Amino acid sequence: MCPWNRLCVPTANKPGSHRQRVDGVTLQRAWPWVCFYGLGAMIPSRLFSARLRLLEGMGRWTPSTQAVLGPGWLLPQHASPRLLSVSCADGAKHQEPRRKKLLSEKQLKRHFVDHRRVLVRGGRGGDGVSCFHSEPRKEFGGPDGGDGGNGGHVILRVDQQVKSLASVLSRYQGFDGEDGGRKNCFGRNGALLYIRVPLGTLVKEGHEVVADLSHPGDEYVAALGGAGGKGNRFFLANDNRAPVTCTPGQPGQERVLFLELKTVAHAGMVGFPNAGKSSLLRAISNAKPTVASYPFTTLNPHVGIVHYEDHQQIAVADIPGLVRGAHRNRGLGCAFLRHVERCRFLLFVVDLSVPEPWTQVEDLKYELEKYEEGLSARPHAIVANKVDLPEARARLPRLQARLGQKAIALSAATGENLEELLLRLKDLHEEHVANELARGRQPLRW
């Protein structure tokens, strides 16, 4: 009986023998059995020997943690201490390859790029071939050189999964066309090279805007591929029955383009630094922008999606904080203001904790109007944030009296009165959809 109360496999040793040789391996024993963990049945010693024969080509063997030799079975001195499985398991568990760790939203925004200079060059066309048909008993076969293939174009394509220009390289080369061949075989055209850009990308060549990719699926041919060369078959004429002329392929078009990203969203939250725009976006959507108690926490725009019960979705953009003089590019004002251009309606976020909060609305409208005429006149709503503070609630009546319109008083930190903002946001979106349809244009669908 096994003293450790485990399943034992008796060995067939001769009486009085203290050594056993199995397939050329000498084992020293103290007890005539071997212990196994969790096998659930008695295993004859011939199965144990058969397992050793399978490992004979390995040169050495040792038991695994599931098959433990008794304390009397000692390994030979030349055996490696590394464990090899001798249990009934078919093999080790399959180890899945390590996957690349996904970047968080904070890490993605750290590499946010909204402008890029790109050199694009179309593919070169394939060369034409000069050759003549060769066939037995046919002396004058004639020219049969094929034309070269055209070079591939370089195309910019909008991809809604791309949120930044960080993945766009600084140089792109199109695919070249193949050369022509014998027997009037034309070369293969170069494949099209697509560059994925985010929605709202503006393409400029110098100071001229050449494309505005503001709708899903929009494409723009950035560089044309070169034309393929002509083979000598192309130059066959009545007065020239054996032409030897062939032309090389043309080089592709080369251009230097400037890509500029303007965030596309339904609503844009505009306010001074530390007004609580990022906290408000976290409260009404699943976006996770960085929130801290110091100004200029947000340096890149964030877009959050607000979901409604009727499967309606509204995109809200958190524009980085503006300062006085932003239209003169003070405090990176122009870099922030260009993201407001694509917003259909605005949310002016006001900090009620400052002594005179109504001056913030006046200053924000002034900066927007100086940057682009008519930008401040777009449909908007005024949001008075931080109403949970005692001194802020006392300034609310005076704010509404100065502005002459109702302000939505809420607290992004506590979630107070967020329902009124969501209802007002939905009303602004419905008005925008109605105006777009009246003009015969398709409204933005996120």
CSV table of C-alpha atoms in Angstrom, one decimal:
chain,number,residue,atom,x,y,z
A,1,MET,CA,0.0,0.0,0.0
A,2,CYS,CA,1.3,3.4,-0.9
A,3,PRO,CA,2.1,5.4,2.3
A,4,TRP,CA,1.0,8.7,0.7
A,5,ASN,CA,-2.4,7.2,-0.2
A,6,ARG,CA,-1.8,7.8,-4.0
A,7,LEU,CA,-2.4,5.6,-7.0
A,8,CYS,CA,0.4,3.2,-7.3
A,9,VAL,CA,1.8,1.2,-10.2
A,10,PRO,CA,3.6,-1.9,-9.1
A,11,THR,CA,6.8,-2.8,-10.9
A,12,ALA,CA,7.8,-6.3,-12.1
A,13,ASN,CA,11.1,-6.6,-10.3
A,14,LYS,CA,12.7,-9.9,-9.5
A,15,PRO,CA,12.7,-10.8,-5.8
A,16,GLY,CA,15.7,-9.2,-4.0
A,17,SER,CA,16.6,-6.9,-6.9
A,18,HIS,CA,17.2,-3.3,-6.1
A,19,ARG,CA,17.9,-2.1,-9.7
A,20,GLN,CA,15.8,-2.1,-12.8
A,21,ARG,CA,16.8,-1.3,-16.4
A,22,VAL,CA,14.1,0.0,-18.7
A,23,ASP,CA,15.1,0.8,-22.3
A,24,GLY,CA,18.7,1.4,-21.5
A,25,VAL,CA,17.9,3.6,-18.4
A,26,THR,CA,18.9,2.3,-15.0
A,27,LEU,CA,16.6,3.2,-12.2
A,28,GLN,CA,17.4,2.8,-8.5
A,29,ARG,CA,14.3,1.8,-6.4
A,30,ALA,CA,13.5,1.7,-2.8
A,31,TRP,CA,9.8,0.7,-3.1
A,32,PRO,CA,8.4,-1.4,-6.0
A,33,TRP,CA,5.8,1.2,-7.1
A,34,VAL,CA,5.4,4.5,-8.8
A,35,CYS,CA,2.9,7.2,-7.7
A,36,PHE,CA,0.6,9.2,-10.0
A,37,TYR,CA,-1.6,12.1,-9.3
A,38,GLY,CA,-5.3,12.2,-10.3
A,39,LEU,CA,-5.2,9.3,-12.9
A,40,GLY,CA,-8.3,7.7,-11.3
A,41,ALA,CA,-7.3,4.0,-12.1
A,42,MET,CA,-4.5,1.6,-11.6
A,43,ILE,CA,-2.1,1.8,-14.6
A,44,PRO,CA,-0.1,-1.4,-15.4
A,45,SER,CA,3.7,-1.0,-15.5
A,46,ARG,CA,3.8,-1.9,-19.3
A,47,LEU,CA,2.0,1.4,-20.1
A,48,PHE,CA,4.6,3.2,-18.0
A,49,SER,CA,7.3,1.4,-20.0
A,50,ALA,CA,5.6,2.2,-23.3
A,51,ARG,CA,5.7,5.9,-22.4
A,52,LEU,CA,9.4,5.6,-21.8
A,53,ARG,CA,10.0,4.2,-25.2
A,54,LEU,CA,8.3,7.2,-26.8
A,55,LEU,CA,10.8,9.4,-25.1
A,56,GLU,CA,13.8,7.3,-26.0
A,57,GLY,CA,14.8,9.6,-28.9
A,58,MET,CA,15.1,12.5,-26.4
A,59,GLY,CA,18.1,11.0,-24.7
A,60,ARG,CA,16.9,11.8,-21.2
A,61,TRP,CA,13.6,11.9,-19.3
A,62,THR,CA,12.2,13.0,-16.0
A,63,PRO,CA,8.6,12.8,-14.7
A,64,SER,CA,6.2,15.8,-14.7
A,65,THR,CA,4.3,17.2,-11.8
A,66,GLN,CA,1.3,14.9,-12.7
A,67,ALA,CA,3.5,11.8,-12.7
A,68,VAL,CA,5.7,11.5,-9.7
A,69,LEU,CA,8.2,8.7,-9.1
A,70,GLY,CA,8.3,7.1,-5.7
A,71,PRO,CA,11.0,8.3,-3.3
A,72,GLY,CA,13.1,5.2,-4.1
A,73,TRP,CA,13.3,5.8,-7.8
A,74,LEU,CA,16.4,7.9,-8.4
A,75,LEU,CA,17.3,9.4,-11.8
A,76,PRO,CA,20.7,8.6,-13.3
A,77,GLN,CA,23.4,11.2,-12.8
A,78,HIS,CA,23.5,12.2,-16.5
A,79,ALA,CA,19.8,12.9,-16.6
A,80,SER,CA,18.8,16.6,-17.0
A,81,PRO,CA,16.8,18.2,-14.1
A,82,ARG,CA,14.5,19.7,-16.6
A,83,LEU,CA,11.1,18.1,-16.4
A,84,LEU,CA,9.6,16.2,-19.3
A,85,SER,CA,6.1,14.9,-19.2
A,86,VAL,CA,5.6,11.1,-18.9
A,87,SER,CA,2.0,11.2,-18.0
A,88,CYS,CA,-0.9,10.2,-20.2
A,89,ALA,CA,-1.5,13.8,-21.4
A,90,ASP,CA,-1.2,14.2,-25.1
A,91,GLY,CA,0.9,17.3,-24.9
A,92,ALA,CA,1.3,20.7,-23.3
A,93,LYS,CA,-1.5,23.2,-23.5
A,94,HIS,CA,-1.4,25.4,-26.6
A,95,GLN,CA,-0.1,28.8,-25.7
A,96,GLU,CA,-1.8,31.6,-27.6
A,97,PRO,CA,0.4,34.3,-29.1
A,98,ARG,CA,0.7,37.5,-27.1
A,99,ARG,CA,-1.6,40.2,-28.6
A,100,LYS,CA,-0.7,43.8,-28.8
A,101,LYS,CA,-2.1,45.8,-26.0
A,102,LEU,CA,-4.8,48.3,-27.0
A,103,LEU,CA,-4.1,51.9,-26.3
A,104,SER,CA,-6.4,53.8,-24.1
A,105,GLU,CA,-8.2,56.9,-25.2
A,106,LYS,CA,-5.8,59.0,-23.2
A,107,GLN,CA,-2.8,57.4,-25.0
A,108,LEU,CA,-4.5,57.9,-28.4
A,109,LYS,CA,-5.1,61.5,-27.7
A,110,ARG,CA,-1.5,62.0,-26.6
A,111,HIS,CA,-0.5,61.2,-30.2
A,112,PHE,CA,-3.3,63.3,-31.8
A,113,VAL,CA,-2.2,65.0,-35.0
A,114,ASP,CA,-4.5,67.5,-36.8
A,115,HIS,CA,-2.1,68.6,-39.6
A,116,ARG,CA,0.4,66.8,-41.8
A,117,ARG,CA,2.6,67.5,-44.8
A,118,VAL,CA,2.5,64.6,-47.3
A,119,LEU,CA,4.6,64.0,-50.4
A,120,VAL,CA,2.6,61.7,-52.8
A,121,ARG,CA,3.9,60.3,-56.0
A,122,GLY,CA,1.9,58.1,-58.5
A,123,GLY,CA,3.3,54.8,-59.7
A,124,ARG,CA,5.5,54.8,-62.8
A,125,GLY,CA,4.1,53.2,-66.0
A,126,GLY,CA,5.5,50.1,-67.4
A,127,ASP,CA,7.8,50.2,-70.5
A,128,GLY,CA,6.7,49.0,-73.9
A,129,VAL,CA,8.5,46.1,-75.6
A,130,SER,CA,10.0,45.9,-79.0
A,131,CYS,CA,9.9,42.3,-80.3
A,132,PHE,CA,8.7,40.3,-83.3
A,133,HIS,CA,6.6,37.2,-83.7
A,134,SER,CA,8.7,34.0,-84.0
A,135,GLU,CA,7.1,30.9,-85.4
A,136,PRO,CA,8.3,28.0,-87.5
A,137,ARG,CA,7.7,28.4,-91.2
A,138,LYS,CA,6.6,31.9,-90.7
A,139,GLU,CA,9.3,34.2,-91.8
A,140,PHE,CA,7.6,37.6,-91.5
A,141,GLY,CA,5.7,37.3,-88.2
A,142,GLY,CA,5.4,41.0,-87.7
A,143,PRO,CA,5.8,43.0,-84.5
A,144,ASP,CA,4.1,41.7,-81.3
A,145,GLY,CA,5.5,43.9,-78.5
A,146,GLY,CA,2.8,44.7,-75.9
A,147,ASP,CA,2.2,48.0,-74.1
A,148,GLY,CA,3.2,48.6,-70.5
A,149,GLY,CA,0.7,48.8,-67.7
A,150,ASN,CA,-0.4,52.1,-66.2
A,151,GLY,CA,1.0,53.2,-62.8
A,152,GLY,CA,-1.3,53.1,-59.8
A,153,HIS,CA,-3.0,56.2,-58.4
A,154,VAL,CA,-2.6,57.4,-54.8
A,155,ILE,CA,-6.1,58.1,-53.3
A,156,LEU,CA,-7.2,59.7,-50.1
A,157,ARG,CA,-10.2,57.9,-48.6
A,158,VAL,CA,-12.3,58.8,-45.5
A,159,ASP,CA,-12.4,56.2,-42.8
A,160,GLN,CA,-14.6,56.8,-39.8
A,161,GLN,CA,-12.5,54.5,-37.7
A,162,VAL,CA,-9.5,56.9,-38.0
A,163,LYS,CA,-9.7,59.8,-35.6
A,164,SER,CA,-6.4,61.5,-36.2
A,165,LEU,CA,-3.7,62.1,-38.9
A,166,ALA,CA,-1.1,60.4,-36.8
A,167,SER,CA,-1.2,57.2,-38.9
A,168,VAL,CA,-0.6,59.2,-42.2
A,169,LEU,CA,3.0,59.0,-43.3
A,170,SER,CA,5.0,61.8,-44.7
A,171,ARG,CA,5.6,60.1,-48.1
A,172,TYR,CA,3.7,57.7,-50.3
A,173,GLN,CA,4.8,56.0,-53.5
A,174,GLY,CA,2.2,54.4,-55.8
A,175,PHE,CA,2.7,51.0,-57.3
A,176,ASP,CA,4.4,50.8,-60.7
A,177,GLY,CA,2.9,49.2,-63.8
A,178,GLU,CA,4.4,46.1,-65.3
A,179,ASP,CA,6.3,46.1,-68.6
A,180,GLY,CA,4.8,44.7,-71.7
A,181,GLY,CA,5.6,41.3,-73.0
A,182,ARG,CA,5.8,39.2,-76.2
A,183,LYS,CA,2.8,38.0,-78.2
A,184,ASN,CA,1.0,41.4,-77.7
A,185,CYS,CA,0.8,40.9,-73.9
A,186,PHE,CA,0.0,44.1,-72.1
A,187,GLY,CA,1.6,44.7,-68.7
A,188,ARG,CA,-0.6,44.7,-65.5
A,189,ASN,CA,-1.7,48.1,-64.2
A,190,GLY,CA,-0.3,49.2,-60.8
A,191,ALA,CA,-2.7,48.7,-57.9
A,192,LEU,CA,-4.4,51.6,-56.3
A,193,LEU,CA,-2.9,52.9,-53.1
A,194,TYR,CA,-5.4,54.1,-50.5
A,195,ILE,CA,-4.5,56.5,-47.7
A,196,ARG,CA,-7.0,56.4,-44.8
A,197,VAL,CA,-7.8,59.8,-43.4
A,198,PRO,CA,-10.3,60.9,-40.7
A,199,LEU,CA,-13.6,62.5,-41.5
A,200,GLY,CA,-13.3,66.3,-41.9
A,201,THR,CA,-9.9,66.3,-43.6
A,202,LEU,CA,-9.1,69.4,-45.6
A,203,VAL,CA,-6.6,68.9,-48.5
A,204,LYS,CA,-4.5,71.9,-49.5
A,205,GLU,CA,-1.9,72.4,-52.2
A,206,GLY,CA,0.0,75.6,-51.2
A,207,HIS,CA,-2.7,78.0,-50.0
A,208,GLU,CA,-5.4,76.6,-52.3
A,209,VAL,CA,-8.0,74.2,-50.9
A,210,VAL,CA,-8.3,71.3,-53.5
A,211,ALA,CA,-10.6,68.9,-51.5
A,212,ASP,CA,-12.9,68.8,-48.5
A,213,LEU,CA,-13.4,65.3,-47.3
A,214,SER,CA,-16.3,66.0,-44.9
A,215,HIS,CA,-18.6,63.0,-45.7
A,216,PRO,CA,-18.1,59.3,-45.1
A,217,GLY,CA,-16.7,57.5,-48.0
A,218,ASP,CA,-15.3,60.6,-49.8
A,219,GLU,CA,-12.3,60.0,-52.0
A,220,TYR,CA,-9.8,62.3,-53.6
A,221,VAL,CA,-7.1,61.3,-56.2
A,222,ALA,CA,-4.0,62.8,-54.7
A,223,ALA,CA,-1.5,61.7,-57.4
A,224,LEU,CA,-2.2,60.1,-60.8
A,225,GLY,CA,-0.2,57.2,-62.0
A,226,GLY,CA,2.0,57.4,-65.1
A,227,ALA,CA,0.8,56.1,-68.5
A,228,GLY,CA,2.3,52.9,-69.7
A,229,GLY,CA,4.7,52.9,-72.6
A,230,LYS,CA,3.8,51.7,-76.1
A,231,GLY,CA,5.2,48.5,-77.7
A,232,ASN,CA,6.3,48.3,-81.3
A,233,ARG,CA,3.0,46.7,-82.2
A,234,PHE,CA,1.4,50.2,-81.6
A,235,PHE,CA,3.6,51.8,-84.3
A,236,LEU,CA,2.6,49.3,-87.1
A,237,ALA,CA,1.5,51.2,-90.2
A,238,ASN,CA,1.2,50.6,-93.9
A,239,ASP,CA,4.4,52.5,-94.6
A,240,ASN,CA,6.2,50.8,-91.7
A,241,ARG,CA,5.6,47.1,-91.5
A,242,ALA,CA,8.4,46.3,-89.2
A,243,PRO,CA,8.7,49.0,-86.6
A,244,VAL,CA,11.3,48.7,-83.8
A,245,THR,CA,10.2,51.8,-81.9
A,246,CYS,CA,8.9,51.4,-78.3
A,247,THR,CA,8.4,54.0,-75.6
A,248,PRO,CA,9.1,53.9,-71.9
A,249,GLY,CA,6.5,54.4,-69.2
A,250,GLN,CA,5.8,57.8,-67.9
A,251,PRO,CA,6.6,58.8,-64.3
A,252,GLY,CA,3.7,59.3,-61.9
A,253,GLN,CA,2.4,62.7,-60.8
A,254,GLU,CA,4.2,64.1,-57.8
A,255,ARG,CA,2.6,66.6,-55.4
A,256,VAL,CA,3.1,68.1,-52.0
A,257,LEU,CA,-0.2,68.3,-50.1
A,258,PHE,CA,-1.0,69.7,-46.7
A,259,LEU,CA,-3.7,67.8,-44.7
A,260,GLU,CA,-5.6,69.7,-42.1
A,261,LEU,CA,-8.1,68.0,-39.8
A,262,LYS,CA,-11.3,69.9,-38.7
A,263,THR,CA,-13.3,67.9,-36.2
A,264,VAL,CA,-16.7,67.0,-37.5
A,265,ALA,CA,-19.5,66.9,-34.9
A,266,HIS,CA,-23.1,68.0,-34.4
A,267,ALA,CA,-22.4,70.2,-31.4
A,268,GLY,CA,-19.3,71.9,-30.2
A,269,MET,CA,-18.7,72.9,-26.5
A,270,VAL,CA,-16.9,76.2,-26.4
A,271,GLY,CA,-15.6,77.9,-23.2
A,272,PHE,CA,-12.7,79.3,-21.3
A,273,PRO,CA,-10.2,77.0,-19.7
A,274,ASN,CA,-11.3,75.1,-16.6
A,275,ALA,CA,-15.0,75.8,-17.3
A,276,GLY,CA,-15.9,72.1,-16.9
A,277,LYS,CA,-16.3,71.1,-20.6
A,278,SER,CA,-14.5,67.8,-20.2
A,279,SER,CA,-16.4,66.9,-17.1
A,280,LEU,CA,-19.7,67.7,-18.9
A,281,LEU,CA,-18.7,65.5,-21.8
A,282,ARG,CA,-17.9,62.6,-19.4
A,283,ALA,CA,-21.3,63.1,-17.8
A,284,ILE,CA,-23.4,62.9,-20.9
A,285,SER,CA,-21.5,60.4,-23.0
A,286,ASN,CA,-19.0,57.5,-22.7
A,287,ALA,CA,-16.0,59.6,-23.7
A,288,LYS,CA,-13.2,59.8,-21.1
A,289,PRO,CA,-11.3,63.0,-21.6
A,290,THR,CA,-8.7,64.0,-18.9
A,291,VAL,CA,-10.2,66.0,-16.0
A,292,ALA,CA,-8.0,68.0,-13.6
A,293,SER,CA,-8.2,71.1,-11.5
A,294,TYR,CA,-5.8,73.2,-13.6
A,295,PRO,CA,-6.5,75.0,-16.9
A,296,PHE,CA,-5.6,73.7,-20.3
A,297,THR,CA,-6.1,70.1,-19.3
A,298,THR,CA,-7.6,69.4,-22.7
A,299,LEU,CA,-5.2,70.2,-25.6
A,300,ASN,CA,-6.9,68.1,-28.3
A,301,PRO,CA,-10.6,67.9,-29.2
A,302,HIS,CA,-12.6,65.0,-27.9
A,303,VAL,CA,-15.8,63.7,-29.5
A,304,GLY,CA,-18.5,61.9,-27.4
A,305,ILE,CA,-21.7,60.3,-28.6
A,306,VAL,CA,-24.9,61.0,-26.8
A,307,HIS,CA,-27.5,58.1,-27.2
A,308,TYR,CA,-31.2,58.6,-27.1
A,309,GLU,CA,-34.0,56.0,-26.8
A,310,ASP,CA,-35.1,56.2,-30.4
A,311,HIS,CA,-31.6,55.1,-31.5
A,312,GLN,CA,-30.7,58.7,-32.3
A,313,GLN,CA,-27.0,59.6,-31.9
A,314,ILE,CA,-25.6,63.1,-31.5
A,315,ALA,CA,-21.9,63.8,-31.6
A,316,VAL,CA,-20.6,66.4,-29.2
A,317,ALA,CA,-17.1,67.8,-29.4
A,318,ASP,CA,-15.1,69.1,-26.5
A,319,ILE,CA,-13.1,72.0,-28.0
A,320,PRO,CA,-9.9,73.0,-26.0
A,321,GLY,CA,-10.2,76.1,-23.9
A,322,LEU,CA,-10.1,79.5,-25.6
A,323,VAL,CA,-8.5,82.7,-24.2
A,324,ARG,CA,-8.9,86.3,-25.0
A,325,GLY,CA,-7.1,87.1,-28.3
A,326,ALA,CA,-7.5,83.5,-29.6
A,327,HIS,CA,-8.4,84.8,-33.1
A,328,ARG,CA,-4.9,86.2,-33.2
A,329,ASN,CA,-3.5,82.7,-32.4
A,330,ARG,CA,-2.9,83.6,-28.8
A,331,GLY,CA,-2.8,80.4,-26.7
A,332,LEU,CA,-2.9,78.2,-29.9
A,333,GLY,CA,-6.3,79.9,-30.6
A,334,CYS,CA,-6.3,79.3,-34.3
A,335,ALA,CA,-5.5,75.6,-33.8
A,336,PHE,CA,-8.5,75.3,-31.5
A,337,LEU,CA,-10.9,77.5,-33.4
A,338,ARG,CA,-10.7,75.6,-36.6
A,339,HIS,CA,-12.4,72.6,-34.9
A,340,VAL,CA,-15.4,74.8,-34.3
A,341,GLU,CA,-16.0,75.5,-38.0
A,342,ARG,CA,-17.6,72.1,-38.7
A,343,CYS,CA,-19.9,72.1,-35.7
A,344,ARG,CA,-23.5,72.6,-36.7
A,345,PHE,CA,-24.6,74.2,-33.4
A,346,LEU,CA,-22.7,75.4,-30.3
A,347,LEU,CA,-22.9,75.0,-26.5
A,348,PHE,CA,-21.3,78.0,-24.6
A,349,VAL,CA,-20.1,76.6,-21.3
A,350,VAL,CA,-19.9,79.3,-18.6
A,351,ASP,CA,-18.2,78.9,-15.2
A,352,LEU,CA,-20.6,80.3,-12.6
A,353,SER,CA,-17.8,80.4,-9.9
A,354,VAL,CA,-16.2,83.5,-11.5
A,355,PRO,CA,-17.3,86.9,-10.3
A,356,GLU,CA,-18.8,88.0,-13.7
A,357,PRO,CA,-19.7,84.9,-15.7
A,358,TRP,CA,-21.7,86.9,-18.3
A,359,THR,CA,-18.6,88.4,-19.7
A,360,GLN,CA,-17.4,85.0,-20.8
A,361,VAL,CA,-20.2,84.6,-23.3
A,362,GLU,CA,-19.5,88.0,-24.7
A,363,ASP,CA,-15.8,87.3,-25.1
A,364,LEU,CA,-16.4,83.9,-26.7
A,365,LYS,CA,-18.8,85.3,-29.3
A,366,TYR,CA,-16.3,88.1,-30.1
A,367,GLU,CA,-13.5,85.6,-30.6
A,368,LEU,CA,-15.7,83.4,-32.9
A,369,GLU,CA,-16.9,86.3,-34.9
A,370,LYS,CA,-13.3,87.7,-35.4
A,371,TYR,CA,-12.1,84.2,-36.5
A,372,GLU,CA,-14.9,83.7,-39.0
A,373,GLU,CA,-17.8,85.9,-39.8
A,374,GLY,CA,-21.1,84.4,-38.9
A,375,LEU,CA,-19.7,81.7,-36.7
A,376,SER,CA,-21.1,83.2,-33.5
A,377,ALA,CA,-24.6,83.5,-35.0
A,378,ARG,CA,-25.1,79.7,-35.3
A,379,PRO,CA,-27.8,78.1,-33.2
A,380,HIS,CA,-26.5,77.7,-29.7
A,381,ALA,CA,-27.4,77.2,-26.0
A,382,ILE,CA,-25.8,78.6,-22.9
A,383,VAL,CA,-24.8,76.2,-20.2
A,384,ALA,CA,-24.1,77.5,-16.7
A,385,ASN,CA,-21.9,74.9,-15.1
A,386,LYS,CA,-20.8,74.4,-11.4
A,387,VAL,CA,-24.2,75.4,-10.0
A,388,ASP,CA,-23.6,73.1,-7.1
A,389,LEU,CA,-21.3,75.7,-5.5
A,390,PRO,CA,-23.2,78.1,-3.1
A,391,GLU,CA,-21.8,81.3,-4.6
A,392,ALA,CA,-22.5,80.1,-8.2
A,393,ARG,CA,-26.2,79.6,-7.6
A,394,ALA,CA,-26.6,83.2,-6.4
A,395,ARG,CA,-25.1,84.5,-9.7
A,396,LEU,CA,-27.6,82.6,-11.9
A,397,PRO,CA,-30.5,85.2,-11.9
A,398,ARG,CA,-28.1,88.0,-12.8
A,399,LEU,CA,-26.5,86.0,-15.6
A,400,GLN,CA,-29.9,85.4,-17.2
A,401,ALA,CA,-30.8,89.0,-16.9
A,402,ARG,CA,-27.6,90.2,-18.5
A,403,LEU,CA,-27.8,87.7,-21.4
A,404,GLY,CA,-31.5,88.2,-22.0
A,405,GLN,CA,-32.1,84.5,-22.6
A,406,LYS,CA,-32.4,81.4,-20.5
A,407,ALA,CA,-29.3,79.6,-19.4
A,408,ILE,CA,-29.3,75.9,-18.5
A,409,ALA,CA,-28.0,75.7,-15.0
A,410,LEU,CA,-26.4,72.3,-14.2
A,411,SER,CA,-23.5,70.6,-12.4
A,412,ALA,CA,-21.3,68.2,-14.3
A,413,ALA,CA,-19.8,67.0,-11.1
A,414,THR,CA,-23.1,66.0,-9.4
A,415,GLY,CA,-25.2,65.4,-12.5
A,416,GLU,CA,-27.8,68.0,-11.5
A,417,ASN,CA,-30.2,69.1,-14.2
A,418,LEU,CA,-28.4,67.1,-17.0
A,419,GLU,CA,-31.8,66.1,-18.4
A,420,GLU,CA,-32.6,69.7,-19.5
A,421,LEU,CA,-29.3,69.9,-21.4
A,422,LEU,CA,-30.0,66.6,-23.2
A,423,LEU,CA,-33.5,67.7,-24.2
A,424,ARG,CA,-32.2,71.1,-25.5
A,425,LEU,CA,-29.4,69.2,-27.4
A,426,LYS,CA,-32.0,67.0,-29.1
A,427,ASP,CA,-34.1,70.1,-30.1
A,428,LEU,CA,-31.1,71.8,-31.7
A,429,HIS,CA,-30.3,68.6,-33.6
A,430,GLU,CA,-33.8,68.2,-34.9
A,431,GLU,CA,-33.8,71.9,-36.1
A,432,HIS,CA,-30.5,71.3,-37.9
A,433,VAL,CA,-31.9,68.1,-39.6
A,434,ALA,CA,-35.0,70.0,-40.8
A,435,ASN,CA,-32.9,72.9,-42.2
A,436,GLU,CA,-30.6,70.5,-44.1
A,437,LEU,CA,-33.4,68.6,-45.6
A,438,ALA,CA,-35.2,71.8,-46.6
A,439,ARG,CA,-32.0,72.8,-48.5
A,440,GLY,CA,-31.8,69.5,-50.2
A,441,ARG,CA,-28.7,68.3,-48.4
A,442,GLN,CA,-28.2,65.1,-46.4
A,443,PRO,CA,-27.6,65.8,-42.7
A,444,LEU,CA,-24.6,64.4,-40.9
A,445,ARG,CA,-25.2,60.9,-39.5
A,446,TRP,CA,-22.8,59.6,-36.9
